[in-house]
mmCIF file of C-alpha atoms in Angstrom:
data_model
loop_
_atom_site.group_PDB
_atom_site.id
_atom_site.type_symbol
_atom_site.label_atom_id
_atom_site.label_comp_id
_atom_site.label_asym_id
_atom_site.label_seq_id
_atom_site.Cartn_x
_atom_site.Cartn_y
_atom_site.Cartn_z
ATOM 1 C CA MET M 1 2.354 -12.379 14.657
ATOM 2 C CA ARG M 2 3.478 -10.326 11.680
ATOM 3 C CA PRO M 3 2.060 -6.806 11.438
ATOM 4 C CA LEU M 4 -0.144 -5.489 8.645
ATOM 5 C CA ARG M 5 1.105 -2.085 7.490
ATOM 6 C CA TYR M 6 -0.779 0.344 5.258
ATOM 7 C CA SER M 7 0.721 3.252 3.347
ATOM 8 C CA ILE M 8 -0.887 5.694 0.930
ATOM 9 C CA ASN M 9 -0.004 8.947 -0.790
ATOM 10 C CA VAL M 10 -2.555 11.706 -0.270
ATOM 11 C CA THR M 11 -2.779 15.377 -1.213
ATOM 12 C CA LEU M 12 -3.444 17.952 1.482
ATOM 13 C CA ASP M 13 -7.079 18.178 0.411
ATOM 14 C CA GLY M 14 -7.503 14.419 0.845
ATOM 15 C CA CYS M 15 -7.175 13.081 -2.706
ATOM 16 C CA CYS M 16 -5.518 9.683 -3.003
ATOM 17 C CA ASP M 17 -5.573 9.408 -6.808
ATOM 18 C CA HIS M 18 -2.074 8.177 -7.713
ATOM 19 C CA ARG M 19 -2.143 10.222 -10.917
ATOM 20 C CA GLU M 20 -2.202 13.418 -8.829
ATOM 21 C CA ILE M 21 0.937 12.608 -6.840
ATOM 22 C CA LEU M 22 4.281 13.908 -8.096
ATOM 23 C CA ALA M 23 6.571 10.898 -7.833
ATOM 24 C CA ASP M 24 10.291 11.378 -7.284
ATOM 25 C CA ASN M 25 13.370 9.438 -6.246
ATOM 26 C CA ASP M 26 12.888 10.041 -2.495
ATOM 27 C CA LEU M 27 9.283 8.823 -2.534
ATOM 28 C CA HIS M 28 10.131 5.686 -4.510
ATOM 29 C CA ARG M 29 13.093 4.945 -2.246
ATOM 30 C CA HIS M 30 10.813 5.303 0.785
ATOM 31 C CA ALA M 31 8.166 3.073 -0.794
ATOM 32 C CA ARG M 32 10.825 0.448 -1.564
ATOM 33 C CA GLU M 33 11.992 0.588 2.063
ATOM 34 C CA ASN M 34 8.381 0.018 3.157
ATOM 35 C CA LEU M 35 8.096 -3.023 0.885
ATOM 36 C CA ASP M 36 11.381 -4.366 2.264
ATOM 37 C CA GLN M 37 9.701 -4.543 5.703
ATOM 38 C CA ALA M 38 7.162 -7.050 4.386
ATOM 39 C CA ASP M 39 7.181 -10.691 3.365
ATOM 40 C CA ALA M 40 4.115 -10.210 1.185
ATOM 41 C CA LEU M 41 1.813 -7.611 -0.293
ATOM 42 C CA LEU M 42 -1.968 -7.635 0.073
ATOM 43 C CA PHE M 43 -3.823 -5.963 -2.786
ATOM 44 C CA GLY M 44 -7.357 -5.586 -3.971
ATOM 45 C CA ARG M 45 -8.079 -6.100 -7.659
ATOM 46 C CA VAL M 46 -7.727 -2.455 -8.679
ATOM 47 C CA THR M 47 -4.370 -1.918 -6.938
ATOM 48 C CA TYR M 48 -3.028 -5.258 -8.188
ATOM 49 C CA GLU M 49 -3.948 -4.468 -11.785
ATOM 50 C CA MET M 50 -2.554 -0.920 -11.527
ATOM 51 C CA MET M 51 0.760 -2.084 -10.044
ATOM 52 C CA GLU M 52 1.049 -4.962 -12.495
ATOM 53 C CA ALA M 53 0.500 -2.648 -15.473
ATOM 54 C CA ALA M 54 3.111 -0.196 -14.197
ATOM 55 C CA PHE M 55 5.832 -2.456 -12.803
ATOM 56 C CA ARG M 56 5.638 -5.971 -14.200
ATOM 57 C CA PRO M 57 8.493 -6.759 -16.602
ATOM 58 C CA PRO M 58 9.194 -6.553 -19.362
ATOM 59 C CA THR M 59 9.181 -2.801 -19.321
ATOM 60 C CA ARG M 60 10.308 -0.878 -22.355
ATOM 61 C CA THR M 61 13.747 0.659 -22.132
ATOM 62 C CA GLY M 62 13.282 4.246 -21.097
ATOM 63 C CA ALA M 63 9.691 3.592 -20.001
ATOM 64 C CA MET M 64 10.520 4.692 -16.459
ATOM 65 C CA PRO M 65 13.249 6.818 -14.920
ATOM 66 C CA ASP M 66 16.340 5.007 -13.625
ATOM 67 C CA TRP M 67 15.485 5.984 -10.031
ATOM 68 C CA MET M 68 12.209 4.052 -10.314
ATOM 69 C CA GLU M 69 13.906 0.764 -11.259
ATOM 70 C CA PRO M 70 14.799 -0.392 -7.688
ATOM 71 C CA PHE M 71 11.145 -0.018 -6.629
ATOM 72 C CA ALA M 72 10.010 -1.835 -9.782
ATOM 73 C CA ARG M 73 12.373 -4.750 -9.071
ATOM 74 C CA THR M 74 11.257 -4.917 -5.428
ATOM 75 C CA ILE M 75 7.531 -4.990 -6.179
ATOM 76 C CA ASP M 76 8.053 -7.406 -9.055
ATOM 77 C CA ALA M 77 9.819 -9.910 -6.769
ATOM 78 C CA ALA M 78 7.385 -9.585 -3.859
ATOM 79 C CA LYS M 79 4.876 -12.284 -2.957
ATOM 80 C CA LYS M 80 1.373 -10.916 -3.545
ATOM 81 C CA TYR M 81 -2.048 -11.900 -2.229
ATOM 82 C CA VAL M 82 -4.934 -10.511 -4.255
ATOM 83 C CA VAL M 83 -8.370 -10.130 -2.687
ATOM 84 C CA SER M 84 -10.950 -10.305 -5.453
ATOM 85 C CA SER M 85 -14.301 -11.896 -6.134
ATOM 86 C CA THR M 86 -14.169 -10.990 -9.832
ATOM 87 C CA LEU M 87 -10.735 -12.124 -11.011
ATOM 88 C CA GLU M 88 -10.603 -15.712 -12.228
ATOM 89 C CA ARG M 89 -6.843 -16.042 -11.820
ATOM 90 C CA VAL M 90 -3.694 -14.085 -11.015
ATOM 91 C CA ASP M 91 -0.015 -14.579 -11.667
ATOM 92 C CA TRP M 92 2.965 -12.187 -11.201
ATOM 93 C CA ASN M 93 4.028 -14.077 -8.077
ATOM 94 C CA ALA M 94 0.475 -13.734 -6.756
ATOM 95 C CA GLU M 95 -2.159 -15.878 -5.125
ATOM 96 C CA LEU M 96 -5.881 -15.204 -5.331
ATOM 97 C CA VAL M 97 -7.566 -14.807 -1.938
ATOM 98 C CA ARG M 98 -11.254 -15.587 -1.495
ATOM 99 C CA GLY M 99 -13.526 -16.262 1.416
ATOM 100 C CA ASP M 100 -13.922 -14.555 4.755
ATOM 101 C CA LEU M 101 -11.538 -11.566 4.623
ATOM 102 C CA GLU M 102 -11.104 -11.387 8.385
ATOM 103 C CA LYS M 103 -10.184 -15.074 8.710
ATOM 104 C CA VAL M 104 -7.877 -15.024 5.698
ATOM 105 C CA VAL M 105 -5.967 -11.939 6.878
ATOM 106 C CA GLN M 106 -5.750 -13.188 10.459
ATOM 107 C CA GLN M 107 -4.240 -16.427 9.118
ATOM 108 C CA LEU M 108 -1.717 -14.486 6.991
ATOM 109 C CA LYS M 109 -0.774 -12.384 10.022
ATOM 110 C CA ARG M 110 -0.201 -15.536 12.112
ATOM 111 C CA GLU M 111 2.417 -16.802 9.674
ATOM 112 C CA PRO M 112 6.032 -16.102 10.658
ATOM 113 C CA GLY M 113 7.845 -13.203 9.029
ATOM 114 C CA LYS M 114 8.535 -9.479 8.940
ATOM 115 C CA GLY M 115 5.058 -8.313 8.019
ATOM 116 C CA LEU M 116 2.412 -7.722 5.393
ATOM 117 C CA PHE M 117 1.951 -4.545 3.394
ATOM 118 C CA VAL M 118 -1.327 -3.264 1.994
ATOM 119 C CA GLY M 119 -2.028 -0.406 -0.383
ATOM 120 C CA GLY M 120 -5.053 0.963 -2.150
ATOM 121 C CA VAL M 121 -8.346 2.421 -0.995
ATOM 122 C CA LYS M 122 -11.213 -0.094 -0.816
ATOM 123 C CA LEU M 123 -9.394 -3.047 0.729
ATOM 124 C CA PRO M 124 -7.809 -0.917 3.494
ATOM 125 C CA LEU M 125 -11.280 0.427 4.345
ATOM 126 C CA ALA M 126 -12.515 -3.133 4.872
ATOM 127 C CA LEU M 127 -9.384 -4.006 6.879
ATOM 128 C CA ALA M 128 -9.769 -0.883 9.057
ATOM 129 C CA GLU M 129 -13.405 -1.816 9.740
ATOM 130 C CA LEU M 130 -12.168 -5.209 10.967
ATOM 131 C CA GLY M 131 -9.413 -3.659 13.110
ATOM 132 C CA LEU M 132 -6.719 -5.591 11.256
ATOM 133 C CA ILE M 133 -4.307 -2.776 10.319
ATOM 134 C CA ASP M 134 -1.411 -2.472 12.761
ATOM 135 C CA GLU M 135 0.250 0.585 11.262
ATOM 136 C CA TYR M 136 -0.966 3.424 9.056
ATOM 137 C CA GLU M 137 1.281 5.686 7.036
ATOM 138 C CA PHE M 138 -0.040 8.739 5.235
ATOM 139 C CA VAL M 139 2.385 10.485 2.908
ATOM 140 C CA GLY M 140 0.933 13.991 2.658
ATOM 141 C CA HIS M 141 1.834 15.905 -0.481
ATOM 142 C CA PRO M 142 1.852 19.713 -0.656
ATOM 143 C CA ARG M 143 -0.761 19.856 -3.374
ATOM 144 C CA LEU M 144 -4.468 20.680 -3.655
ATOM 145 C CA VAL M 145 -6.395 19.026 -6.487
ATOM 146 C CA GLY M 146 -10.053 19.614 -5.678
ATOM 147 C CA HIS M 147 -11.361 16.081 -6.178
ATOM 148 C CA GLY M 148 -11.258 12.546 -4.807
ATOM 149 C CA PRO M 149 -11.145 9.692 -4.296
ATOM 150 C CA THR M 150 -10.670 10.154 -0.582
ATOM 151 C CA LEU M 151 -9.638 7.737 2.134
ATOM 152 C CA PHE M 152 -11.910 5.704 4.380
ATOM 153 C CA ALA M 153 -15.164 7.122 2.996
ATOM 154 C CA GLY M 154 -17.961 5.268 4.770
ATOM 155 C CA LEU M 155 -15.924 4.101 7.770
ATOM 156 C CA SER M 156 -18.518 3.089 10.361
ATOM 157 C CA LYS M 157 -16.498 3.910 13.492
ATOM 158 C CA HIS M 158 -13.595 6.110 14.509
ATOM 159 C CA VAL M 159 -10.078 4.703 14.477
ATOM 160 C CA ASP M 160 -7.966 6.695 16.924
ATOM 161 C CA LEU M 161 -4.288 6.782 16.046
ATOM 162 C CA LYS M 162 -1.039 7.533 17.882
ATOM 163 C CA LEU M 163 1.816 9.198 15.946
ATOM 164 C CA VAL M 164 4.947 7.022 16.041
ATOM 165 C CA SER M 165 7.179 8.693 13.447
ATOM 166 C CA ARG M 166 7.451 11.530 10.972
ATOM 167 C CA LEU M 167 9.688 11.868 7.921
ATOM 168 C CA GLU M 168 10.012 14.970 5.758
ATOM 169 C CA PHE M 169 11.046 14.825 2.109
ATOM 170 C CA ASP M 170 12.815 17.515 0.082
ATOM 171 C CA SER M 171 9.667 17.823 -2.050
ATOM 172 C CA GLY M 172 7.723 19.040 0.992
ATOM 173 C CA ALA M 173 5.865 15.739 1.359
ATOM 174 C CA VAL M 174 5.655 14.383 4.901
ATOM 175 C CA ALA M 175 5.257 10.724 5.882
ATOM 176 C CA LEU M 176 3.282 10.388 9.107
ATOM 177 C CA ARG M 177 3.262 6.899 10.619
ATOM 178 C CA TYR M 178 0.609 5.942 13.171
ATOM 179 C CA GLU M 179 -0.448 2.954 15.236
ATOM 180 C CA PRO M 180 -4.038 2.408 16.330
ATOM 181 C CA ARG M 181 -4.827 3.199 19.954
ATOM 182 C CA ARG M 182 -6.204 -0.048 21.260
#
């Protein structure tokens, strides 16, 4: 069974708004390495549309720093599943997913391969509620912003986690990787 991995950038005061995170070469390299551990990406509508707007070619020359290009190529090439009840269609190497989320994700996890990768806020909340996430990574950034959105707001039950690795970046950000205690 291939694992479902979740990773998100978050400020020390809990904000996971991507516009508040200071991106750099190390963080994009790490994110690319995360994507390389997956056969497919699982996105909700908002994350899919955000990533598509930022990284789908053609991008204007000079639109992004050179160090961002490897991540852009990796996410562009990745197979994507998009969970949405409002989108009529998707492309960008993507397939629209509808129906019972638990059954659909369990089926995707049963397929052979390295793993699935999920990002975003709302979809991971639903997946955590269903106990479907096999690994959580929180990249904590040394910044306070004073607003949300925050992670897992409304979670109905505790998810106890066990630390499995820690990686520090020159920027002061720290990637903490956890597995659920089952």
